[in-house]
Short mmCIF file of C-alpha atoms in Angstrom, two decimals:
data_model
loop_
_atom_site.label_atom_id
_atom_site.label_comp_id
_atom_site.label_asym_id
_atom_site.label_seq_id
_atom_site.Cartn_x
_atom_site.Cartn_y
_atom_site.Cartn_z
CA UNK A 1 0.08 -0.16 -0.01
CA UNK A 2 1.49 3.64 -1.02
CA UNK A 3 0.28 6.66 0.86
CA UNK A 4 0.00 9.51 -1.06
CA UNK A 5 -0.34 12.82 1.03
CA UNK A 6 -2.05 15.66 -1.01
CA UNK A 7 -2.40 19.41 0.01
CA UNK A 8 -5.45 21.71 -1.25
CA UNK A 9 -5.58 25.01 -0.25
CA UNK A 10 -8.07 26.81 -2.38
CA UNK A 11 -11.82 26.05 -4.57
CA UNK A 12 -9.48 26.64 -7.29
CA UNK A 13 -6.83 23.61 -7.22
CA UNK A 14 -9.09 21.39 -5.62
CA UNK A 15 -11.73 21.67 -8.43
CA UNK A 16 -8.86 20.45 -10.66
CA UNK A 17 -7.40 17.82 -8.47
CA UNK A 18 -10.97 16.21 -7.94
CA UNK A 19 -10.88 13.28 -11.32
CA UNK A 20 -7.28 12.50 -9.62
CA UNK A 21 -8.09 12.68 -6.14
CA UNK A 22 -10.91 10.23 -6.80
CA UNK A 23 -8.62 7.54 -8.46
CA UNK A 24 -6.14 7.61 -5.64
CA UNK A 25 -9.27 6.98 -3.20
CA UNK A 26 -10.82 4.19 -5.02
CA UNK A 27 -7.39 2.26 -6.04
CA UNK A 28 -6.94 -0.57 -3.79
CA UNK A 29 -3.11 -0.28 -3.36
CA UNK A 30 -3.17 3.71 -2.99
CA UNK A 31 -3.89 5.25 0.42
CA UNK A 32 -4.94 8.97 0.07
CA UNK A 33 -4.58 11.18 2.92
CA UNK A 34 -5.83 15.24 2.07
CA UNK A 35 -4.84 18.24 3.60
CA UNK A 36 -7.28 20.64 3.49
CA UNK A 37 -6.04 24.77 4.04
CA UNK A 38 -5.58 27.91 3.11
CA UNK A 39 -8.54 29.61 1.66
CA UNK A 40 -10.82 26.74 2.51
CA UNK A 41 -10.87 27.24 5.91
CA UNK A 42 -11.53 31.27 6.07
CA UNK A 43 -14.95 32.90 6.17
CA UNK A 44 -14.34 35.47 3.89
CA UNK A 45 -13.75 33.00 0.94
CA UNK A 46 -17.10 31.05 1.94
CA UNK A 47 -15.26 28.38 4.11
CA UNK A 48 -14.99 26.39 0.74
CA UNK A 49 -13.76 23.21 3.16
CA UNK A 50 -17.39 22.01 3.07
CA UNK A 51 -17.19 21.48 -0.66
CA UNK A 52 -13.96 18.91 0.25
CA UNK A 53 -15.63 17.28 3.46
CA UNK A 54 -18.57 16.65 1.22
CA UNK A 55 -16.73 13.96 -1.19
CA UNK A 56 -15.93 11.70 2.26
CA UNK A 57 -12.42 11.01 1.75
CA UNK A 58 -11.28 8.33 4.45
CA UNK A 59 -8.27 10.54 5.41
CA UNK A 60 -9.17 14.15 5.68
CA UNK A 61 -7.04 16.83 7.64
CA UNK A 62 -8.81 20.23 8.14
CA UNK A 63 -6.13 23.07 9.17
CA UNK A 64 -6.40 26.96 9.34
CA UNK A 65 -3.02 28.14 8.43
CA UNK A 66 -3.72 32.06 8.58
CA UNK A 67 -5.79 34.71 9.77
CA UNK A 68 -6.73 37.42 7.45
CA UNK A 69 -4.21 40.01 6.83
CA UNK A 70 -1.21 37.66 8.07
CA UNK A 71 1.89 38.15 5.95
CA UNK A 72 2.35 35.91 3.04
CA UNK A 73 5.97 34.80 4.58
CA UNK A 74 4.58 34.01 8.19
CA UNK A 75 1.89 31.62 6.31
CA UNK A 76 4.24 30.18 4.31
CA UNK A 77 5.89 29.14 7.60
CA UNK A 78 2.95 28.44 9.73
CA UNK A 79 2.30 25.96 6.40
CA UNK A 80 5.22 24.15 6.62
CA UNK A 81 5.39 23.46 10.41
CA UNK A 82 1.74 21.87 10.21
CA UNK A 83 2.31 19.85 6.66
CA UNK A 84 5.61 18.50 8.30
CA UNK A 85 4.03 17.73 11.81
CA UNK A 86 1.09 15.70 10.09
CA UNK A 87 3.98 13.89 7.40
CA UNK A 88 6.09 12.48 10.28
CA UNK A 89 2.59 11.03 11.51
CA UNK A 90 1.58 9.84 8.05
CA UNK A 91 4.97 9.00 6.75
CA UNK A 92 3.65 9.12 3.20
CA UNK A 93 5.65 7.62 0.15
CA UNK A 94 4.88 10.50 -1.68
CA UNK A 95 3.80 14.51 -1.44
CA UNK A 96 1.30 15.80 -4.43
CA UNK A 97 0.99 19.39 -4.99
CA UNK A 98 -0.38 21.56 -7.64
CA UNK A 99 0.28 24.64 -9.46
CA UNK A 100 1.83 27.68 -7.83
CA UNK A 101 0.21 28.25 -4.46
CA UNK A 102 2.08 29.05 -1.07
CA UNK A 103 0.34 25.81 0.25
CA UNK A 104 2.27 23.80 -2.46
CA UNK A 105 5.29 25.51 -2.08
CA UNK A 106 5.52 24.43 1.57
CA UNK A 107 3.99 20.34 0.45
CA UNK A 108 7.18 20.41 -1.76
CA UNK A 109 9.60 21.77 0.65
CA UNK A 110 8.71 19.20 3.52
CA UNK A 111 8.45 16.63 0.99
CA UNK A 112 12.26 17.25 -0.43
CA UNK A 113 13.69 17.59 2.93
CA UNK A 114 12.22 14.24 4.39
CA UNK A 115 13.32 12.59 1.51
CA UNK A 116 9.99 11.95 0.18
CA UNK A 117 9.01 11.74 -3.50
CA UNK A 118 7.49 14.89 -4.48
CA UNK A 119 5.04 14.63 -7.29
CA UNK A 120 4.28 18.19 -8.69
CA UNK A 121 1.13 18.70 -11.27
CA UNK A 122 0.86 21.60 -13.85
CA UNK A 123 4.44 22.37 -13.05
CA UNK A 124 6.59 24.60 -16.07
CA UNK A 125 3.92 26.68 -16.72
CA UNK A 126 4.31 30.49 -17.55
CA UNK A 127 2.16 33.58 -16.00
CA UNK A 128 3.78 36.98 -15.63
CA UNK A 129 4.07 37.61 -12.15
CA UNK A 130 5.49 36.05 -8.82
CA UNK A 131 3.75 33.24 -9.01
CA UNK A 132 6.08 31.99 -11.82
CA UNK A 133 8.96 31.85 -9.41
CA UNK A 134 7.11 30.33 -6.61
CA UNK A 135 5.93 27.38 -9.26
CA UNK A 136 9.55 27.11 -10.65
CA UNK A 137 11.21 26.56 -6.94
CA UNK A 138 7.97 23.92 -6.70
CA UNK A 139 9.54 21.73 -9.69
CA UNK A 140 13.04 22.02 -8.42
CA UNK A 141 11.73 20.47 -5.17
CA UNK A 142 9.92 18.08 -7.27
CA UNK A 143 10.87 14.35 -8.40
CA UNK A 144 8.20 13.69 -10.67
CA UNK A 145 6.35 16.16 -12.56
CA UNK A 146 2.80 15.60 -14.50
CA UNK A 147 2.63 18.57 -16.85
CA UNK A 148 -0.19 19.95 -19.44
CA UNK A 149 1.69 20.14 -23.00
CA UNK A 150 4.84 19.97 -24.51
CA UNK A 151 5.78 23.85 -23.75
CA UNK A 152 5.73 22.98 -20.21
CA UNK A 153 7.94 20.09 -20.88
CA UNK A 154 10.44 22.11 -22.66
CA UNK A 155 10.62 24.50 -19.97
CA UNK A 156 11.09 21.98 -17.20
CA UNK A 157 14.02 20.19 -19.03
CA UNK A 158 15.60 23.63 -19.82
CA UNK A 159 15.76 23.95 -16.01
CA UNK A 160 17.64 20.62 -15.69
CA UNK A 161 14.78 18.09 -15.01
CA UNK A 162 15.15 14.70 -15.98
CA UNK A 163 12.57 13.93 -19.32
CA UNK A 164 11.72 10.60 -18.15
CA UNK A 165 10.46 12.07 -15.14
CA UNK A 166 8.51 14.47 -16.96
CA UNK A 167 4.57 13.00 -18.09
CA UNK A 168 2.29 14.82 -20.06
CA UNK A 169 -1.46 14.22 -18.47
CA UNK A 170 -3.31 17.33 -19.81
CA UNK A 171 -4.74 19.53 -17.71
CA UNK A 172 -6.98 17.47 -14.93
CA UNK A 173 -10.27 19.69 -14.42
CA UNK A 174 -10.67 19.00 -18.16
CA UNK A 175 -12.16 15.66 -17.28
CA UNK A 176 -14.84 17.45 -15.19
CA UNK A 177 -15.29 19.82 -17.96
CA UNK A 178 -16.30 16.92 -20.23
CA UNK A 179 -18.41 15.03 -17.63
CA UNK A 180 -21.73 14.12 -18.23
CA UNK A 181 -22.88 14.27 -14.72
CA UNK A 182 -22.59 18.34 -14.08
CA UNK A 183 -25.42 20.29 -13.40
CA UNK A 184 -28.28 21.60 -15.97
CA UNK A 185 -27.80 25.57 -16.19
CA UNK A 186 -31.17 25.93 -14.37
CA UNK A 187 -30.17 23.96 -11.55
CA UNK A 188 -27.00 26.14 -10.99
CA UNK A 189 -29.33 29.68 -11.34
CA UNK A 190 -31.86 27.98 -8.84
CA UNK A 191 -29.18 27.26 -6.38
CA UNK A 192 -27.68 30.25 -6.73
CA UNK A 193 -30.38 32.33 -7.17
CA UNK A 194 -29.36 34.12 -10.47
CA UNK A 195 -32.10 35.71 -12.05
CA UNK A 196 -30.04 36.39 -15.40
CA UNK A 197 -30.63 34.99 -19.07
CA UNK A 198 -27.28 36.42 -20.44
CA UNK A 199 -24.09 37.52 -18.32
CA UNK A 200 -20.39 37.57 -18.20
CA UNK A 201 -17.98 35.87 -15.27
CA UNK A 202 -15.74 38.53 -13.74
CA UNK A 203 -12.59 36.78 -11.83
CA UNK A 204 -9.80 39.88 -10.70
CA UNK A 205 -7.25 38.59 -8.39
CA UNK A 206 -4.39 40.55 -6.55
CA UNK A 207 -1.06 40.80 -8.48
CA UNK A 208 1.67 40.57 -5.67
CA UNK A 209 4.30 42.63 -7.47
CA UNK A 210 1.91 45.33 -8.13
CA UNK A 211 -0.33 45.16 -4.63
CA UNK A 212 0.66 49.09 -4.10
CA UNK A 213 -1.32 49.70 -7.57
CA UNK A 214 -4.37 47.15 -6.70
CA UNK A 215 -6.66 50.08 -5.24
CA UNK A 216 -6.28 52.12 -8.12
CA UNK A 217 -6.48 48.66 -10.73
CA UNK A 218 -9.38 47.64 -8.74
CA UNK A 219 -11.35 51.18 -9.21
CA UNK A 220 -10.72 51.23 -13.02
CA UNK A 221 -11.61 47.83 -13.54
CA UNK A 222 -15.30 47.29 -11.90
CA UNK A 223 -15.88 51.20 -13.20
CA UNK A 224 -15.67 49.53 -16.66
CA UNK A 225 -17.97 46.52 -15.97
CA UNK A 226 -20.58 49.00 -14.29
CA UNK A 227 -20.13 50.91 -17.56
CA UNK A 228 -20.70 48.39 -19.88
CA UNK A 229 -23.93 47.79 -18.93
CA UNK A 230 -23.70 43.67 -18.67
CA UNK A 231 -25.02 41.14 -16.04
CA UNK A 232 -22.37 40.28 -13.98
CA UNK A 233 -21.25 37.18 -12.00
CA UNK A 234 -18.27 38.21 -9.83
CA UNK A 235 -16.56 35.56 -7.54
CA UNK A 236 -14.26 36.72 -4.78
CA UNK A 237 -10.23 37.35 -5.16
CA UNK A 238 -7.86 34.87 -3.92
CA UNK A 239 -6.25 35.72 -0.54
CA UNK A 240 -2.70 37.21 -1.84
CA UNK A 241 -1.68 40.28 -1.07
CA UNK A 242 -3.57 43.42 -2.36
CA UNK A 243 -6.42 41.51 -1.96
CA UNK A 244 -8.37 43.89 0.74
CA UNK A 245 -8.41 47.02 -2.05
CA UNK A 246 -9.89 44.34 -4.44
CA UNK A 247 -12.60 43.13 -2.49
CA UNK A 248 -13.35 46.52 -0.66
CA UNK A 249 -14.02 47.86 -4.21
CA UNK A 250 -15.97 44.94 -5.39
CA UNK A 251 -18.35 45.40 -2.78
CA UNK A 252 -19.18 48.50 -3.73
CA UNK A 253 -20.86 47.65 -6.84
CA UNK A 254 -23.13 45.20 -5.78
CA UNK A 255 -26.59 45.75 -7.45
CA UNK A 256 -29.19 43.87 -9.16
CA UNK A 257 -27.01 43.74 -12.37
CA UNK A 258 -23.49 42.75 -10.25
CA UNK A 259 -23.94 39.82 -7.96
CA UNK A 260 -20.88 38.59 -5.96
CA UNK A 261 -20.06 35.52 -4.38
CA UNK A 262 -17.18 34.31 -1.90
CA UNK A 263 -16.93 31.12 -4.10
CA UNK A 264 -18.95 29.04 -6.50
CA UNK A 265 -18.72 25.13 -6.26
CA UNK A 266 -16.14 24.06 -9.20
CA UNK A 267 -18.60 21.95 -11.21
CA UNK A 268 -21.16 24.76 -10.96
CA UNK A 269 -18.83 27.53 -12.04
CA UNK A 270 -18.08 25.21 -15.11
CA UNK A 271 -21.58 25.20 -16.24
CA UNK A 272 -21.94 29.10 -15.67
CA UNK A 273 -19.06 29.72 -17.45
CA UNK A 274 -19.95 27.38 -20.40
CA UNK A 275 -23.35 29.90 -20.86
CA UNK A 276 -21.58 33.02 -20.27
CA UNK A 277 -21.25 35.34 -23.40
CA UNK A 278 -17.92 36.52 -21.84
CA UNK A 279 -15.32 36.10 -18.99
CA UNK A 280 -13.27 38.98 -17.24
CA UNK A 281 -10.57 40.05 -15.47
CA UNK A 282 -7.16 38.00 -14.98
CA UNK A 283 -7.72 34.58 -13.75
CA UNK A 284 -6.34 31.50 -15.74
CA UNK A 285 -10.01 30.16 -15.83
CA UNK A 286 -10.06 32.74 -18.62
CA UNK A 287 -6.92 31.34 -20.10
CA UNK A 288 -7.33 27.74 -20.40
CA UNK A 289 -10.91 26.66 -19.18
CA UNK A 290 -12.94 29.72 -21.01
CA UNK A 291 -11.53 28.85 -24.69
CA UNK A 292 -12.07 25.12 -24.59
CA UNK A 293 -15.69 26.20 -24.15
CA UNK A 294 -15.32 28.38 -27.03
CA UNK A 295 -16.46 31.54 -24.74
CA UNK A 296 -14.51 34.84 -24.97
CA UNK A 297 -12.40 36.21 -22.36
CA UNK A 298 -10.87 39.67 -21.66
CA UNK A 299 -7.41 39.37 -19.96
CA UNK A 300 -6.42 42.25 -18.06
CA UNK A 301 -3.44 43.54 -16.87
CA UNK A 302 0.04 41.42 -16.18
CA UNK A 303 -0.91 38.38 -14.13
CA UNK A 304 -1.54 35.88 -16.79
CA UNK A 305 0.84 37.76 -19.43
CA UNK A 306 2.73 34.59 -20.57
CA UNK A 307 0.61 32.49 -20.96
CA UNK A 308 -0.58 31.08 -24.55
CA UNK A 309 -3.10 33.68 -25.75
CA UNK A 310 -5.90 31.71 -28.20
CA UNK A 311 -7.93 33.52 -30.60
CA UNK A 312 -10.59 33.83 -28.33
CA UNK A 313 -8.51 36.03 -25.89
CA UNK A 314 -8.73 39.58 -25.81
CA UNK A 315 -5.52 41.58 -24.04
CA UNK A 316 -5.91 44.89 -22.31
CA UNK A 317 -4.23 47.40 -19.65
CA UNK A 318 -6.14 48.53 -16.53
CA UNK A 319 -7.44 51.80 -18.11
CA UNK A 320 -10.98 51.75 -18.01
CA UNK A 321 -12.25 52.64 -21.45
CA UNK A 322 -9.75 49.82 -22.65
CA UNK A 323 -11.26 47.24 -20.39
CA UNK A 324 -14.77 48.90 -21.65
CA UNK A 325 -14.02 48.54 -25.01
CA UNK A 326 -12.43 44.99 -24.90
CA UNK A 327 -16.20 44.04 -22.96
CA UNK A 328 -18.02 45.45 -26.33
CA UNK A 329 -15.71 43.57 -28.40
CA UNK A 330 -16.37 40.34 -26.66
CA UNK A 331 -19.85 40.59 -26.45
CA UNK A 332 -19.63 41.36 -30.52
CA UNK A 333 -17.96 38.05 -31.13
CA UNK A 334 -20.15 35.33 -30.26
CA UNK A 335 -18.94 31.67 -29.36
CA UNK A 336 -15.45 30.20 -31.12
CA UNK A 337 -14.30 27.05 -31.96
CA UNK A 338 -13.03 24.92 -28.53
CA UNK A 339 -9.11 25.39 -27.79
CA UNK A 340 -8.02 22.39 -26.36
CA UNK A 341 -3.91 23.47 -25.80
CA UNK A 342 -4.10 22.38 -22.13
CA UNK A 343 -4.78 18.57 -22.80
CA UNK A 344 -1.79 17.92 -24.39
CA UNK A 345 -2.87 16.66 -27.84
CA UNK A 346 -4.04 13.47 -26.59
CA UNK A 347 -7.63 12.13 -26.94
CA UNK A 348 -7.18 10.05 -23.43
CA UNK A 349 -8.59 11.41 -19.94
CA UNK A 350 -6.09 13.52 -17.98
CA UNK A 351 -7.37 10.66 -15.21
CA UNK A 352 -6.36 7.72 -17.57
CA UNK A 353 -3.06 9.05 -18.16
CA UNK A 354 -2.42 9.97 -14.28
CA UNK A 355 -3.33 6.26 -13.64
CA UNK A 356 -0.48 5.06 -16.38
CA UNK A 357 2.06 7.22 -14.35
CA UNK A 358 0.98 6.24 -10.62
CA UNK A 359 0.45 2.33 -11.65
CA UNK A 360 4.41 2.27 -13.19
CA UNK A 361 6.66 1.08 -10.98
CA UNK A 362 9.15 2.98 -12.23
CA UNK A 363 7.56 5.90 -10.55
CA UNK A 364 7.70 4.71 -7.30
CA UNK A 365 11.93 3.98 -7.81
CA UNK A 366 12.93 7.51 -8.64
CA UNK A 367 15.22 8.55 -6.31
CA UNK A 368 14.75 10.85 -3.79
CA UNK A 369 18.44 12.23 -4.54
CA UNK A 370 17.94 14.75 -7.81
CA UNK A 371 20.41 15.10 -10.17
CA UNK A 372 20.60 18.52 -12.41
CA UNK A 373 20.64 17.28 -16.27
CA UNK A 374 22.49 19.71 -18.19
CA UNK A 375 21.63 20.33 -21.76
CA UNK A 376 24.29 20.25 -24.15
CA UNK A 377 25.38 23.65 -24.62
#
């Protein structure tokens, strides 16, 4: 029996991990241990740990790692301590983390320093912010890489990672997007009390390196949404530095045409996204999920500036007029063909490709002592 310790800190990473967590949980030779922390535990963001516990995983651990407004460095220290103590009790064979969040960095640090295999999902990606540095740091602490596509493979190889330890599985949330068990739009609208026939979705997060400018950017952004005259479903920003100014501005604009939620269940969010006129903001969902549904998206500012930009994505700066114009353009475009860039060009599901890796004995024989692989320069 192999024990896998997984960590989720946000509504977003849990949604992406769910298909893989279900596979591990139901595998006769694997034992899932899931740490739930970060934004999941915070009242401001809807206490989304309830969404995790609803899945009834056999081994789930709820940990609060921060108080509102606590510096990120302190939160990282708290999280490392929590994960380290639990890891010593569980003695996992593998620590599995996702993305570029602080909780993933803490998990990778604990795993690497305790000589446990670390498996990183969706390394090798680019954004345009400090998140890049965190994601790449996690990759350097990891032994096994499960990536979305060939571009991610190339970047990890450039970083000195061994090619045979990098596996393309696509983006796991695409399995959820293609699921036949998603609720209907009518169910979702009834659950959240949404009256709109037509609407756009807004997700605007802080950019840590631009935190001092977030009050100005947020004011310009939400003013543009108001001026557009469109019905807007908005989701609260994440808890990175600068979030308070965004949330303060967002709450000013709540009205019959602007409804805000601390969080929306991942499957319900996907249904709303699929039927939206457009998506606007700086979330990766506008770069990944929206194009797969053919929904036009407006990418605002620098947070995703180095990501793949498909033809359905309109890029703009933080100026109110430019955001307004981009919304008008998106509304005139209609739906696009699906863009599956983040599926790795494979017809198999992400879960099927994950299973191939996790069931391969060679995966478990990877040495905890990493070696830097030089390119032939």
